[in-house]
CSV table of C-alpha atoms (C1' of nucleotides) in Angstrom, one decimal:
chain,number,residue,atom,x,y,z
B,1,UNK,CA,24.9,40.0,49.4
B,2,UNK,CA,28.5,40.2,50.6
B,3,UNK,CA,29.8,43.7,50.9
B,4,UNK,CA,32.8,44.3,48.5
B,5,UNK,CA,36.3,44.3,49.9
B,6,UNK,CA,37.5,47.9,49.7
B,7,UNK,CA,40.8,49.5,50.5
B,8,UNK,CA,40.6,52.2,53.0
B,9,UNK,CA,42.1,54.7,50.6
B,10,UNK,CA,39.1,54.1,48.3
B,11,UNK,CA,36.3,54.5,50.8
B,12,UNK,CA,35.3,57.9,49.5
B,13,UNK,CA,34.0,56.2,46.4
B,14,UNK,CA,31.7,54.0,48.5
B,15,UNK,CA,29.8,56.6,50.5
B,16,UNK,CA,26.6,55.2,52.0
B,17,UNK,CA,27.4,51.8,50.8
B,18,UNK,CA,28.3,48.7,52.8
B,19,UNK,CA,31.9,47.6,52.4
B,20,UNK,CA,34.3,45.1,54.0
B,21,UNK,CA,37.7,46.3,55.3
B,22,UNK,CA,40.4,43.8,55.8
B,23,UNK,CA,43.1,45.0,58.2
B,24,UNK,CA,44.3,45.3,61.7
B,25,UNK,CA,43.0,47.0,64.9
B,26,UNK,CA,45.5,49.6,65.9
B,27,UNK,CA,43.5,51.2,68.7
B,28,UNK,CA,40.2,50.7,70.4
B,29,UNK,CA,38.1,53.0,72.7
B,30,UNK,CA,34.8,52.4,74.2
B,31,UNK,CA,32.0,54.5,75.7
B,32,UNK,CA,30.0,51.7,77.1
B,33,UNK,CA,27.4,51.4,74.4
B,34,UNK,CA,29.7,52.5,71.5
B,35,UNK,CA,33.0,51.0,70.5
B,36,UNK,CA,35.4,53.0,68.4
B,37,UNK,CA,37.6,50.6,66.4
B,38,UNK,CA,40.7,52.3,64.8
B,39,UNK,CA,41.5,50.3,61.7
B,40,UNK,CA,44.5,50.1,59.4
B,41,UNK,CA,44.9,48.2,56.2
B,42,UNK,CA,48.2,49.5,54.8
B,43,UNK,CA,46.4,51.9,52.4
B,44,UNK,CA,45.0,54.1,55.1
B,45,UNK,CA,43.4,54.5,58.5
B,46,UNK,CA,39.7,54.7,59.3
B,47,UNK,CA,37.6,54.6,62.4
B,48,UNK,CA,34.9,52.0,62.8
B,49,UNK,CA,32.0,53.0,65.0
B,50,UNK,CA,30.0,50.1,66.5
B,51,UNK,CA,26.8,51.1,68.3
B,52,UNK,CA,25.4,48.5,70.7
B,53,UNK,CA,21.8,48.8,69.4
B,54,UNK,CA,22.8,48.5,65.8
B,55,UNK,CA,24.6,45.1,65.9
B,56,UNK,CA,23.7,41.7,67.3
B,57,UNK,CA,24.6,41.4,71.0
B,58,UNK,CA,27.3,38.8,70.3
B,59,UNK,CA,29.1,41.1,67.8
B,60,UNK,CA,29.2,43.9,70.4
B,61,UNK,CA,30.5,41.5,73.0
B,62,UNK,CA,33.1,40.1,70.5
B,63,UNK,CA,34.5,43.6,70.0
B,64,UNK,CA,35.2,43.8,73.7
B,65,UNK,CA,37.5,40.8,73.5
B,66,UNK,CA,39.7,42.2,70.7
B,67,UNK,CA,43.4,42.9,71.5
B,68,UNK,CA,45.4,45.5,69.7
B,69,UNK,CA,46.7,44.4,66.4
B,70,UNK,CA,44.1,41.8,65.9
B,71,UNK,CA,43.6,41.0,62.2
B,72,UNK,CA,40.0,41.5,61.2
B,73,UNK,CA,37.4,41.7,58.5
B,74,UNK,CA,35.0,44.6,59.4
B,75,UNK,CA,31.8,45.2,57.5
B,76,UNK,CA,30.2,48.6,57.7
B,77,UNK,CA,28.6,51.5,55.9
B,78,UNK,CA,30.9,54.3,54.8
B,79,UNK,CA,29.7,57.6,56.2
B,80,UNK,CA,31.0,61.1,55.6
B,81,UNK,CA,31.6,62.6,59.1
B,82,UNK,CA,33.4,65.8,59.8
B,83,UNK,CA,34.5,64.5,63.2
B,84,UNK,CA,36.7,61.9,61.4
B,85,UNK,CA,40.2,63.0,60.5
B,86,UNK,CA,40.0,61.5,57.0
B,87,UNK,CA,36.5,62.8,56.5
B,88,UNK,CA,35.0,59.3,56.5
B,89,UNK,CA,34.2,56.7,59.1
B,90,UNK,CA,32.6,53.3,59.0
B,91,UNK,CA,29.3,52.5,60.8
B,92,UNK,CA,30.1,48.9,61.7
B,93,UNK,CA,27.5,46.2,60.9
B,94,UNK,CA,29.7,43.1,61.2
B,95,UNK,CA,33.0,41.9,62.6
B,96,UNK,CA,35.0,38.8,61.9
B,97,UNK,CA,38.3,38.3,63.7
B,98,UNK,CA,40.9,36.6,61.6
B,99,UNK,CA,43.4,36.2,64.4
B,100,UNK,CA,43.0,37.8,67.9
B,101,UNK,CA,46.3,38.0,69.8
B,102,UNK,CA,46.4,36.3,73.2
B,103,UNK,CA,48.9,38.7,74.7
B,104,UNK,CA,49.4,42.4,74.7
B,105,UNK,CA,51.0,44.2,71.8
B,106,UNK,CA,54.5,45.3,72.7
B,107,UNK,CA,54.3,48.8,71.2
B,108,UNK,CA,52.0,51.0,73.3
B,109,UNK,CA,50.4,54.4,72.7
B,110,UNK,CA,52.9,56.3,74.7
B,111,UNK,CA,56.5,57.0,73.9
B,112,UNK,CA,59.1,54.3,73.6
B,113,UNK,CA,62.9,54.5,73.7
B,114,UNK,CA,64.8,54.1,70.5
B,115,UNK,CA,66.4,50.8,71.6
B,116,UNK,CA,63.1,49.2,72.3
B,117,UNK,CA,61.7,50.5,69.0
B,118,UNK,CA,64.7,49.2,67.0
B,119,UNK,CA,64.4,45.9,68.7
B,120,UNK,CA,60.7,45.8,67.5
B,121,UNK,CA,61.3,47.3,64.1
B,122,UNK,CA,59.2,44.6,62.5
B,123,UNK,CA,56.2,45.9,64.6
B,124,UNK,CA,57.2,49.5,64.7
B,125,UNK,CA,56.8,49.7,60.9
B,126,UNK,CA,53.0,49.3,61.5
B,127,UNK,CA,52.8,52.7,63.3
B,128,UNK,CA,51.5,55.8,61.6
B,129,UNK,CA,54.7,57.7,61.5
B,130,UNK,CA,56.6,54.9,59.9
B,131,UNK,CA,53.8,54.4,57.3
B,132,UNK,CA,54.4,58.1,56.4
B,133,UNK,CA,58.1,57.7,56.1
B,134,UNK,CA,57.8,54.6,53.9
B,135,UNK,CA,55.3,56.3,51.6
B,136,UNK,CA,57.7,59.2,51.2
B,137,UNK,CA,60.6,56.8,50.6
B,138,UNK,CA,58.6,55.1,47.9
B,139,UNK,CA,57.8,58.5,46.3
B,140,UNK,CA,61.4,59.6,46.3
B,141,UNK,CA,62.5,56.4,44.6
B,142,UNK,CA,59.7,56.5,42.0
B,143,UNK,CA,60.4,60.1,41.3
B,144,UNK,CA,64.1,59.6,40.7
B,145,UNK,CA,63.4,56.6,38.4
B,146,UNK,CA,60.8,58.3,36.4
B,147,UNK,CA,62.8,61.5,36.1
B,148,UNK,CA,65.8,59.5,34.8
B,149,UNK,CA,63.6,57.4,32.5
B,150,UNK,CA,62.0,60.5,31.0
B,151,UNK,CA,65.4,61.9,30.2
B,152,UNK,CA,66.4,58.7,28.4
B,153,UNK,CA,68.6,57.1,31.0
B,154,UNK,CA,69.0,53.3,31.0
B,155,UNK,CA,69.0,51.3,34.2
B,156,UNK,CA,72.1,49.2,34.2
B,157,UNK,CA,72.5,47.6,37.6
B,158,UNK,CA,75.9,46.9,39.0
B,159,UNK,CA,77.0,43.8,40.9
B,160,UNK,CA,76.8,43.7,44.7
B,161,UNK,CA,79.5,41.0,45.0
B,162,UNK,CA,82.7,42.4,43.6
B,163,UNK,CA,86.3,41.4,43.3
B,164,UNK,CA,87.7,44.9,42.8
B,165,UNK,CA,87.7,47.5,45.5
B,166,UNK,CA,85.6,50.7,45.1
B,167,UNK,CA,86.6,54.0,46.4
B,168,UNK,CA,89.3,52.9,48.8
B,169,UNK,CA,90.4,49.9,50.7
B,170,UNK,CA,88.9,50.8,54.0
B,171,UNK,CA,85.4,50.1,55.0
B,172,UNK,CA,84.8,47.0,52.9
B,173,UNK,CA,82.9,44.0,54.0
B,174,UNK,CA,84.5,40.8,52.7
B,175,UNK,CA,83.5,37.2,52.5
B,176,UNK,CA,84.9,34.0,51.2
B,177,UNK,CA,84.1,33.4,47.5
B,178,UNK,CA,84.7,29.7,46.7
B,179,UNK,CA,88.3,29.0,45.7
B,180,UNK,CA,89.1,32.5,44.3
B,181,UNK,CA,89.6,34.1,47.6
B,182,UNK,CA,87.9,37.2,49.0
B,183,UNK,CA,84.9,38.9,47.5
B,184,UNK,CA,83.7,42.3,48.7
B,185,UNK,CA,80.2,43.8,49.1
B,186,UNK,CA,80.0,46.8,46.7
B,187,UNK,CA,80.7,50.3,48.2
B,188,UNK,CA,79.5,51.9,45.0
B,189,UNK,CA,78.3,50.9,41.6
B,190,UNK,CA,80.1,53.8,40.0
B,191,UNK,CA,83.0,52.1,38.3
B,192,UNK,CA,80.5,49.7,36.6
B,193,UNK,CA,78.2,52.6,35.7
B,194,UNK,CA,81.2,54.3,34.0
B,195,UNK,CA,81.6,51.2,31.8
B,196,UNK,CA,77.9,51.2,31.1
B,197,UNK,CA,78.0,54.9,30.2
B,198,UNK,CA,80.6,54.0,27.6
B,199,UNK,CA,78.2,51.4,26.2
B,200,UNK,CA,74.9,53.2,26.5
B,201,UNK,CA,75.5,56.9,27.1
B,202,UNK,CA,73.1,57.9,29.8
B,203,UNK,CA,72.8,55.2,32.5
B,204,UNK,CA,72.2,54.8,36.2
B,205,UNK,CA,72.4,52.0,38.7
B,206,UNK,CA,70.3,51.8,41.9
B,207,UNK,CA,70.9,49.4,44.7
B,208,UNK,CA,72.2,48.7,48.1
B,209,UNK,CA,75.8,49.6,49.0
B,210,UNK,CA,77.8,48.6,52.0
B,211,UNK,CA,80.3,50.4,54.1
B,212,UNK,CA,82.1,48.7,57.0
B,213,UNK,CA,83.2,51.9,58.5
B,214,UNK,CA,82.6,52.1,62.2
B,215,UNK,CA,80.6,55.2,61.9
B,216,UNK,CA,78.2,56.0,64.7
B,217,UNK,CA,76.2,59.0,63.7
B,218,UNK,CA,72.7,60.0,62.8
B,219,UNK,CA,73.7,60.1,59.1
B,220,UNK,CA,75.4,56.7,58.6
B,221,UNK,CA,74.2,53.2,57.9
B,222,UNK,CA,76.4,50.2,57.0
B,223,UNK,CA,73.9,49.3,54.3
B,224,UNK,CA,72.2,52.0,52.3
B,225,UNK,CA,70.6,52.6,48.9
B,226,UNK,CA,72.2,54.8,46.3
B,227,UNK,CA,71.1,56.1,42.9
B,228,UNK,CA,74.1,56.6,40.7
B,229,UNK,CA,73.7,58.2,37.3
B,230,UNK,CA,76.6,58.4,34.9
B,231,UNK,CA,76.6,60.3,31.7
B,232,UNK,CA,78.8,60.2,28.7
B,233,UNK,CA,80.0,63.6,27.5
B,234,UNK,CA,78.7,65.5,30.6
B,235,UNK,CA,81.2,67.7,32.2
B,236,UNK,CA,81.3,69.0,35.8
B,237,UNK,CA,78.7,71.7,35.1
B,238,UNK,CA,76.3,69.5,33.2
B,239,UNK,CA,76.6,67.1,36.1
B,240,UNK,CA,75.5,69.7,38.7
B,241,UNK,CA,72.6,70.8,36.5
B,242,UNK,CA,71.4,67.2,36.4
B,243,UNK,CA,71.6,66.9,40.2
B,244,UNK,CA,69.7,70.1,40.6
B,245,UNK,CA,67.0,69.0,38.3
B,246,UNK,CA,66.7,65.6,39.9
B,247,UNK,CA,66.5,66.9,43.5
B,248,UNK,CA,64.0,69.6,42.6
B,249,UNK,CA,61.9,67.1,40.7
B,250,UNK,CA,61.9,64.7,43.7
B,251,UNK,CA,60.9,67.5,46.2
B,252,UNK,CA,58.2,68.7,43.8
B,253,UNK,CA,56.7,65.2,43.5
B,254,UNK,CA,56.7,64.7,47.2
B,255,UNK,CA,55.0,68.0,47.8
B,256,UNK,CA,52.4,67.1,45.2
B,257,UNK,CA,51.7,63.6,46.5
B,258,UNK,CA,52.8,63.3,50.1
B,259,UNK,CA,51.5,66.3,52.1
B,260,UNK,CA,49.3,64.0,54.3
B,261,UNK,CA,52.4,62.0,55.2
B,262,UNK,CA,54.6,65.1,55.8
B,263,UNK,CA,51.8,66.4,58.0
B,264,UNK,CA,51.7,63.3,60.1
B,265,UNK,CA,55.5,63.7,60.5
B,266,UNK,CA,54.9,67.4,61.5
B,267,UNK,CA,57.3,68.4,58.8
B,268,UNK,CA,57.4,72.2,58.1
B,269,UNK,CA,56.6,72.4,54.4
B,270,UNK,CA,57.9,76.0,53.8
B,271,UNK,CA,61.6,75.0,53.6
B,272,UNK,CA,60.7,72.3,51.1
B,273,UNK,CA,58.7,74.7,48.9
B,274,UNK,CA,61.9,76.8,48.5
B,275,UNK,CA,63.7,73.8,47.0
B,276,UNK,CA,63.5,75.1,43.4
B,277,UNK,CA,66.3,75.5,40.9
B,278,UNK,CA,68.7,77.2,40.7
B,279,UNK,CA,70.5,76.1,43.9
B,280,UNK,CA,73.4,77.9,45.4
B,281,UNK,CA,77.0,77.3,44.4
B,282,UNK,CA,80.2,78.0,46.4
B,283,UNK,CA,83.7,76.8,45.8
B,284,UNK,CA,85.6,74.8,48.4
B,285,UNK,CA,88.0,77.7,49.0
B,286,UNK,CA,85.1,80.1,49.5
B,287,UNK,CA,83.4,77.7,51.8
B,288,UNK,CA,86.5,77.4,54.0
B,289,UNK,CA,86.8,81.2,54.2
B,290,UNK,CA,83.1,81.5,55.1
B,291,UNK,CA,83.4,78.8,57.7
B,292,UNK,CA,86.4,80.5,59.3
B,293,UNK,CA,84.6,83.8,59.4
B,294,UNK,CA,81.8,81.9,61.2
B,295,UNK,CA,84.1,80.7,63.8
B,296,UNK,CA,85.2,77.2,62.5
B,297,UNK,CA,88.9,76.3,62.9
B,298,UNK,CA,88.9,74.4,59.6
B,299,UNK,CA,92.2,74.7,57.6
B,300,UNK,CA,92.5,75.0,53.8
B,301,UNK,CA,93.1,71.5,52.5
B,302,UNK,CA,91.0,69.7,55.1
B,303,UNK,CA,87.7,68.0,54.4
B,304,UNK,CA,84.7,69.4,56.2
B,305,UNK,CA,83.7,68.1,59.6
B,306,UNK,CA,80.1,67.4,60.5
B,307,UNK,CA,79.8,70.6,62.4
B,308,UNK,CA,81.3,72.5,59.4
B,309,UNK,CA,78.7,71.1,57.1
B,310,UNK,CA,75.9,71.8,59.4
B,311,UNK,CA,77.1,75.4,60.0
B,312,UNK,CA,77.5,75.9,56.2
B,313,UNK,CA,74.0,74.7,55.3
B,314,UNK,CA,72.4,76.8,58.0
B,315,UNK,CA,73.5,79.9,56.0
B,316,UNK,CA,71.3,78.9,53.0
B,317,UNK,CA,67.6,78.3,52.4
B,318,UNK,CA,68.1,75.9,49.6
B,319,UNK,CA,70.5,73.1,48.7
B,320,UNK,CA,74.1,74.2,48.3
B,321,UNK,CA,76.7,72.9,45.9
B,322,UNK,CA,80.3,72.9,47.2
B,323,UNK,CA,82.6,72.6,44.3
B,324,UNK,CA,86.2,71.6,43.6
B,325,UNK,CA,87.6,70.1,46.8
B,326,UNK,CA,91.4,69.4,47.3
B,327,UNK,CA,92.5,66.4,45.3
B,328,UNK,CA,94.1,64.8,48.4
B,329,UNK,CA,90.8,64.4,50.3
B,330,UNK,CA,88.9,63.0,47.4
B,331,UNK,CA,88.8,59.7,45.5
B,332,UNK,CA,91.3,58.7,42.8
B,333,UNK,CA,88.9,58.7,39.8
B,334,UNK,CA,88.0,62.4,40.0
B,335,UNK,CA,89.2,64.7,37.2
B,336,UNK,CA,91.9,67.1,38.0
B,337,UNK,CA,91.0,70.8,37.8
B,338,UNK,CA,92.4,72.2,34.5
B,339,UNK,CA,93.7,75.4,36.2
B,340,UNK,CA,94.4,74.1,39.7
B,341,UNK,CA,96.3,70.8,39.9
B,342,UNK,CA,95.6,70.7,43.7
B,343,UNK,CA,91.8,70.5,43.1
B,344,UNK,CA,89.4,68.1,41.4
B,345,UNK,CA,86.2,68.8,39.4
B,346,UNK,CA,83.8,67.5,42.0
B,347,UNK,CA,80.8,68.6,43.9
B,348,UNK,CA,78.9,67.8,47.1
B,349,UNK,CA,75.3,68.8,47.3
B,350,UNK,CA,74.4,69.8,50.8
B,351,UNK,CA,70.7,69.8,51.9
B,352,UNK,CA,69.6,72.8,53.9
B,353,UNK,CA,68.3,72.9,57.5
B,354,UNK,CA,71.5,71.3,58.7
B,355,UNK,CA,71.0,68.0,56.9
B,356,UNK,CA,74.2,68.2,54.9
B,357,UNK,CA,75.5,66.0,52.1
B,358,UNK,CA,73.0,64.1,50.1
B,359,UNK,CA,75.0,63.8,46.8
B,360,UNK,CA,78.6,63.4,46.0
B,361,UNK,CA,79.6,63.7,42.3
B,362,UNK,CA,82.4,64.5,40.0
B,363,UNK,CA,83.7,64.6,36.5
B,364,UNK,CA,85.8,61.5,36.0
B,365,UNK,CA,89.5,61.3,35.1
B,366,UNK,CA,89.5,60.3,31.5
B,367,UNK,CA,93.2,60.4,30.9
B,368,UNK,CA,94.9,57.0,31.3
B,369,UNK,CA,98.2,58.2,32.5
B,370,UNK,CA,96.8,60.6,35.1
B,371,UNK,CA,94.4,57.9,36.4
B,372,UNK,CA,97.3,55.4,36.7
B,373,UNK,CA,99.4,58.0,38.6
B,374,UNK,CA,96.5,58.6,41.0
B,375,UNK,CA,95.9,54.8,41.6
B,376,UNK,CA,99.7,54.4,42.4
B,377,UNK,CA,99.8,57.5,44.6
B,378,UNK,CA,96.9,56.2,46.7
B,379,UNK,CA,98.5,52.7,46.9
B,380,UNK,CA,95.5,51.0,45.3
B,381,UNK,CA,95.9,47.5,43.7
B,382,UNK,CA,96.4,48.4,40.1
B,383,UNK,CA,95.6,44.9,38.8
B,384,UNK,CA,92.1,45.2,40.3
B,385,UNK,CA,91.4,48.2,38.1
B,386,UNK,CA,92.6,46.7,34.8
B,387,UNK,CA,89.1,46.5,33.3
B,388,UNK,CA,88.3,50.0,34.5
B,389,UNK,CA,91.5,51.3,32.9
B,390,UNK,CA,90.3,49.8,29.6
B,391,UNK,CA,87.6,52.4,29.5
B,392,UNK,CA,90.4,55.0,29.0
B,393,UNK,CA,92.2,52.8,26.5
B,394,UNK,CA,89.2,52.2,24.1
B,395,UNK,CA,87.4,55.4,23.3
B,396,UNK,CA,88.0,57.5,26.4
B,397,UNK,CA,85.5,60.2,26.9
B,398,UNK,CA,84.6,63.1,29.1
B,399,UNK,CA,82.0,61.8,31.6
B,400,UNK,CA,80.5,62.6,34.9
B,401,UNK,CA,78.2,61.2,37.5
B,402,UNK,CA,77.1,61.2,41.1
B,403,UNK,CA,75.7,59.1,43.9
B,404,UNK,CA,72.6,60.2,45.8
B,405,UNK,CA,72.0,58.5,49.1
B,406,UNK,CA,68.3,57.6,49.2
B,407,UNK,CA,68.0,57.5,53.0
B,408,UNK,CA,69.7,60.9,53.5
B,409,UNK,CA,67.2,62.4,51.0
B,410,UNK,CA,64.3,60.8,52.7
B,411,UNK,CA,65.5,61.8,56.2
B,412,UNK,CA,65.9,65.4,55.0
B,413,UNK,CA,62.5,65.6,53.3
B,414,UNK,CA,60.7,64.0,56.2
B,415,UNK,CA,62.6,66.0,58.7
B,416,UNK,CA,63.8,62.9,60.6
B,417,UNK,CA,66.3,63.2,63.4
B,418,UNK,CA,68.1,60.0,62.4
B,419,UNK,CA,68.6,58.2,59.1
B,420,UNK,CA,67.7,54.9,60.6
B,421,UNK,CA,64.0,55.6,60.3
B,422,UNK,CA,64.4,56.3,56.5
B,423,UNK,CA,65.0,52.6,55.7
B,424,UNK,CA,62.7,49.7,56.7
B,425,UNK,CA,65.5,47.5,58.2
B,426,UNK,CA,68.4,49.7,59.2
B,427,UNK,CA,71.8,48.2,59.5
B,428,UNK,CA,74.1,50.0,61.8
B,429,UNK,CA,77.4,49.2,63.5
B,430,UNK,CA,75.8,47.5,66.5
B,431,UNK,CA,72.5,46.4,65.0
B,432,UNK,CA,71.8,43.7,62.4
B,433,UNK,CA,68.6,42.4,64.0
B,434,UNK,CA,65.7,42.3,63.1
Q,1,U,C1',88.4,53.5,67.8
Q,2,C,C1',87.8,57.9,71.1
Q,3,C,C1',84.7,61.2,74.3
Q,4,U,C1',80.1,61.9,77.1
Q,5,C,C1',75.6,60.0,79.2
Q,6,G,C1',72.5,56.0,80.6
Q,7,A,C1',70.5,51.0,82.5
Q,8,U,C1',64.6,50.9,88.3
Q,9,A,C1',57.3,47.3,86.9
Q,10,G,C1',55.6,44.9,80.1
Q,11,C,C1',56.8,50.4,78.2
Q,12,U,C1',58.3,55.7,79.4
Q,13,C,C1',60.4,57.6,83.6
Q,14,A,C1',60.7,59.4,89.2
Q,15,A,C1',62.9,58.3,94.0
Q,16,U,C1',69.0,64.2,99.7
Q,17,G,C1',72.8,57.3,101.4
Q,18,G,C1',67.1,55.9,105.3
Q,19,C,C1',59.5,52.3,103.8
Q,20,A,C1',60.4,50.9,95.7
Q,21,G,C1',56.8,55.3,93.1
Q,22,A,C1',53.8,57.6,88.9
Q,23,G,C1',51.7,57.6,83.9
Q,24,C,C1',50.7,54.2,80.0
Q,25,G,C1',49.8,49.0,79.1
Q,26,G,C1',47.2,44.4,81.8
Q,27,G,C1',42.7,42.8,85.0
Q,28,U,C1',37.6,44.2,87.2
Q,29,G,C1',33.6,47.7,87.0
Q,30,G,C1',31.3,52.3,84.9
Q,31,C,C1',30.2,55.6,80.7
Q,32,U,C1',25.9,56.6,73.5
Q,33,G,C1',30.9,60.5,70.0
Q,34,U,C1',35.8,58.8,71.7
Q,35,U,C1',40.5,61.1,69.1
Q,36,A,C1',47.4,58.8,73.0
Q,37,A,C1',39.3,58.9,75.5
Q,38,C,C1',37.9,59.4,80.5
Q,39,C,C1',36.5,57.8,85.9
Q,40,A,C1',37.0,54.1,90.1
Q,41,C,C1',39.4,49.9,92.0
Q,42,U,C1',43.3,46.3,91.2
Q,43,A,C1',47.6,43.0,90.1
Q,44,G,C1',52.6,43.9,88.8
Q,45,G,C1',60.0,44.6,91.4
Q,46,U,C1',66.6,39.7,91.9
Q,47,U,C1',66.6,48.4,90.8
Q,48,C,C1',71.8,45.2,84.1
Q,49,C,C1',76.0,41.7,86.2
Q,50,A,C1',80.3,40.8,89.8
Q,51,G,C1',82.8,42.8,93.8
Q,52,G,C1',83.6,46.8,97.5
Q,53,U,C1',82.6,51.1,101.2
Q,54,U,C1',78.6,51.8,105.0
Q,55,C,C1',74.6,50.6,110.8
Q,56,G,C1',72.1,51.0,106.1
Q,57,A,C1',73.3,51.2,98.7
Q,58,G,C1',68.5,52.1,93.3
Q,59,U,C1',71.8,56.1,95.0
Q,60,C,C1',78.9,56.1,96.6
Q,61,C,C1',83.6,53.3,94.6
Q,62,U,C1',86.1,49.4,91.2
Q,63,G,C1',85.6,46.1,87.1
Q,64,G,C1',82.4,44.2,83.3
Q,65,U,C1',78.0,43.9,79.8
Q,66,C,C1',74.5,46.3,76.8
Q,67,G,C1',72.5,50.8,74.7
Q,68,A,C1',72.2,56.1,73.3
Q,69,G,C1',74.3,60.9,71.9
Q,70,G,C1',78.7,63.0,69.6
Q,71,A,C1',83.7,62.9,67.0
Q,72,G,C1',86.5,60.9,62.8
Q,73,C,C1',85.0,58.8,57.8
Q,74,C,C1',81.3,59.3,54.2
Q,75,A,C1',76.0,59.1,50.6
RNA sequence: UCCUCGAUAGCUCAAUGGCAGAGCGGGUGGCUGUUAACCACUAGGUUCCAGGUUCGAGUCCUGGUCGAGGAGCCA
């Protein structure tokens, strides 16, 4: 007798049958003798139509008392209807409230300010746009993982609590670690991934990373997720090819599976359809010349500013590799350029449409003496890197890797104005709640 | 850390130094196809805090708190 519980995403398989939907009421309209109940169950959205004559009087009256975001079991018959955005609606036959709120839902139908929305992030996640972003984020992560798995990569996760420093001494969160002194939240898993690459060849780590920099921009979080592949016997060029293949695979998968979500987000699909290998390449030196010809006052030897990066990416319709930056603006572990001792074999991959850096990668310095020299030049604590230096003592090897910022990729693909919407619980300099 | 802007009804925002307003949300009533439904009526205010100028301050000045946008740094 009981109608089967069906997920909204599956209702097409139940046309003209009575089903039960378990979910929440995200909007309600009424025309006197018809209630329109907008339902959400996490798998989709559907409209329930309750006609006064078709249900018992008390059920029709009960529907009037529902507040937004009431949790419900709704029974009804699935009908194809071209007036419904999803193609289907539910002709309601029964209604059982699970919990009906006793006060108004804070998030209304009209616009809210970002401060209010961030304070209500736990409720904001219920909204349609945030559903879309989280689905795309999920797709991006699954695409990356399956891409790497298909290519024989081994997932070797790195620690979050570390004793050694990562890329530099600034921007580290520290905490007391028993009697041994300070521990630090990892800024990167890369050094551990290098050790894993020496053990297993093709590896990656994927996890949250932490930067205590007081950055206050639309592209920074203090906690963000990074996918970091590291490959033994890959050089600088192999490394860029891998990045190009990974990013194009992710975009291809999103376009295959997430067009409804991108449509909700009003994302223009044309720029994404152009994201097909090969991407563009430009050297750091060429990039500086180009920027100067476009009016930037950047000097050779400086790192790019935010405006520079935006200006540069606006010149291209696909992702752009910028290669071989000056050694002095990059991390100690990057391999010195064989012909130019002032440069390193590295690349930044810049997303188009002004989004900028989504990947930073490099060939790693595999020579023990050069690596030691750079650690000392940068004033880093040599003893913290002793285990890392062992990788150059015992079977050193050409190897390369990169870090891809998940939230930056999601923000770019979704066309978001700010990276904070690309992660469920953003952590920024002035916000750690909820 | 620096620069800029902002804070008024539950929310989003108006208001020449001169009566505190609208839309949404809430309440009451109406409507058999609504899509941020619509229509009528209605309730709702310590204008962020502390001082100051003025006959009179939401508005001007000083200090503070909180937030946003941007810079630097980076993924």
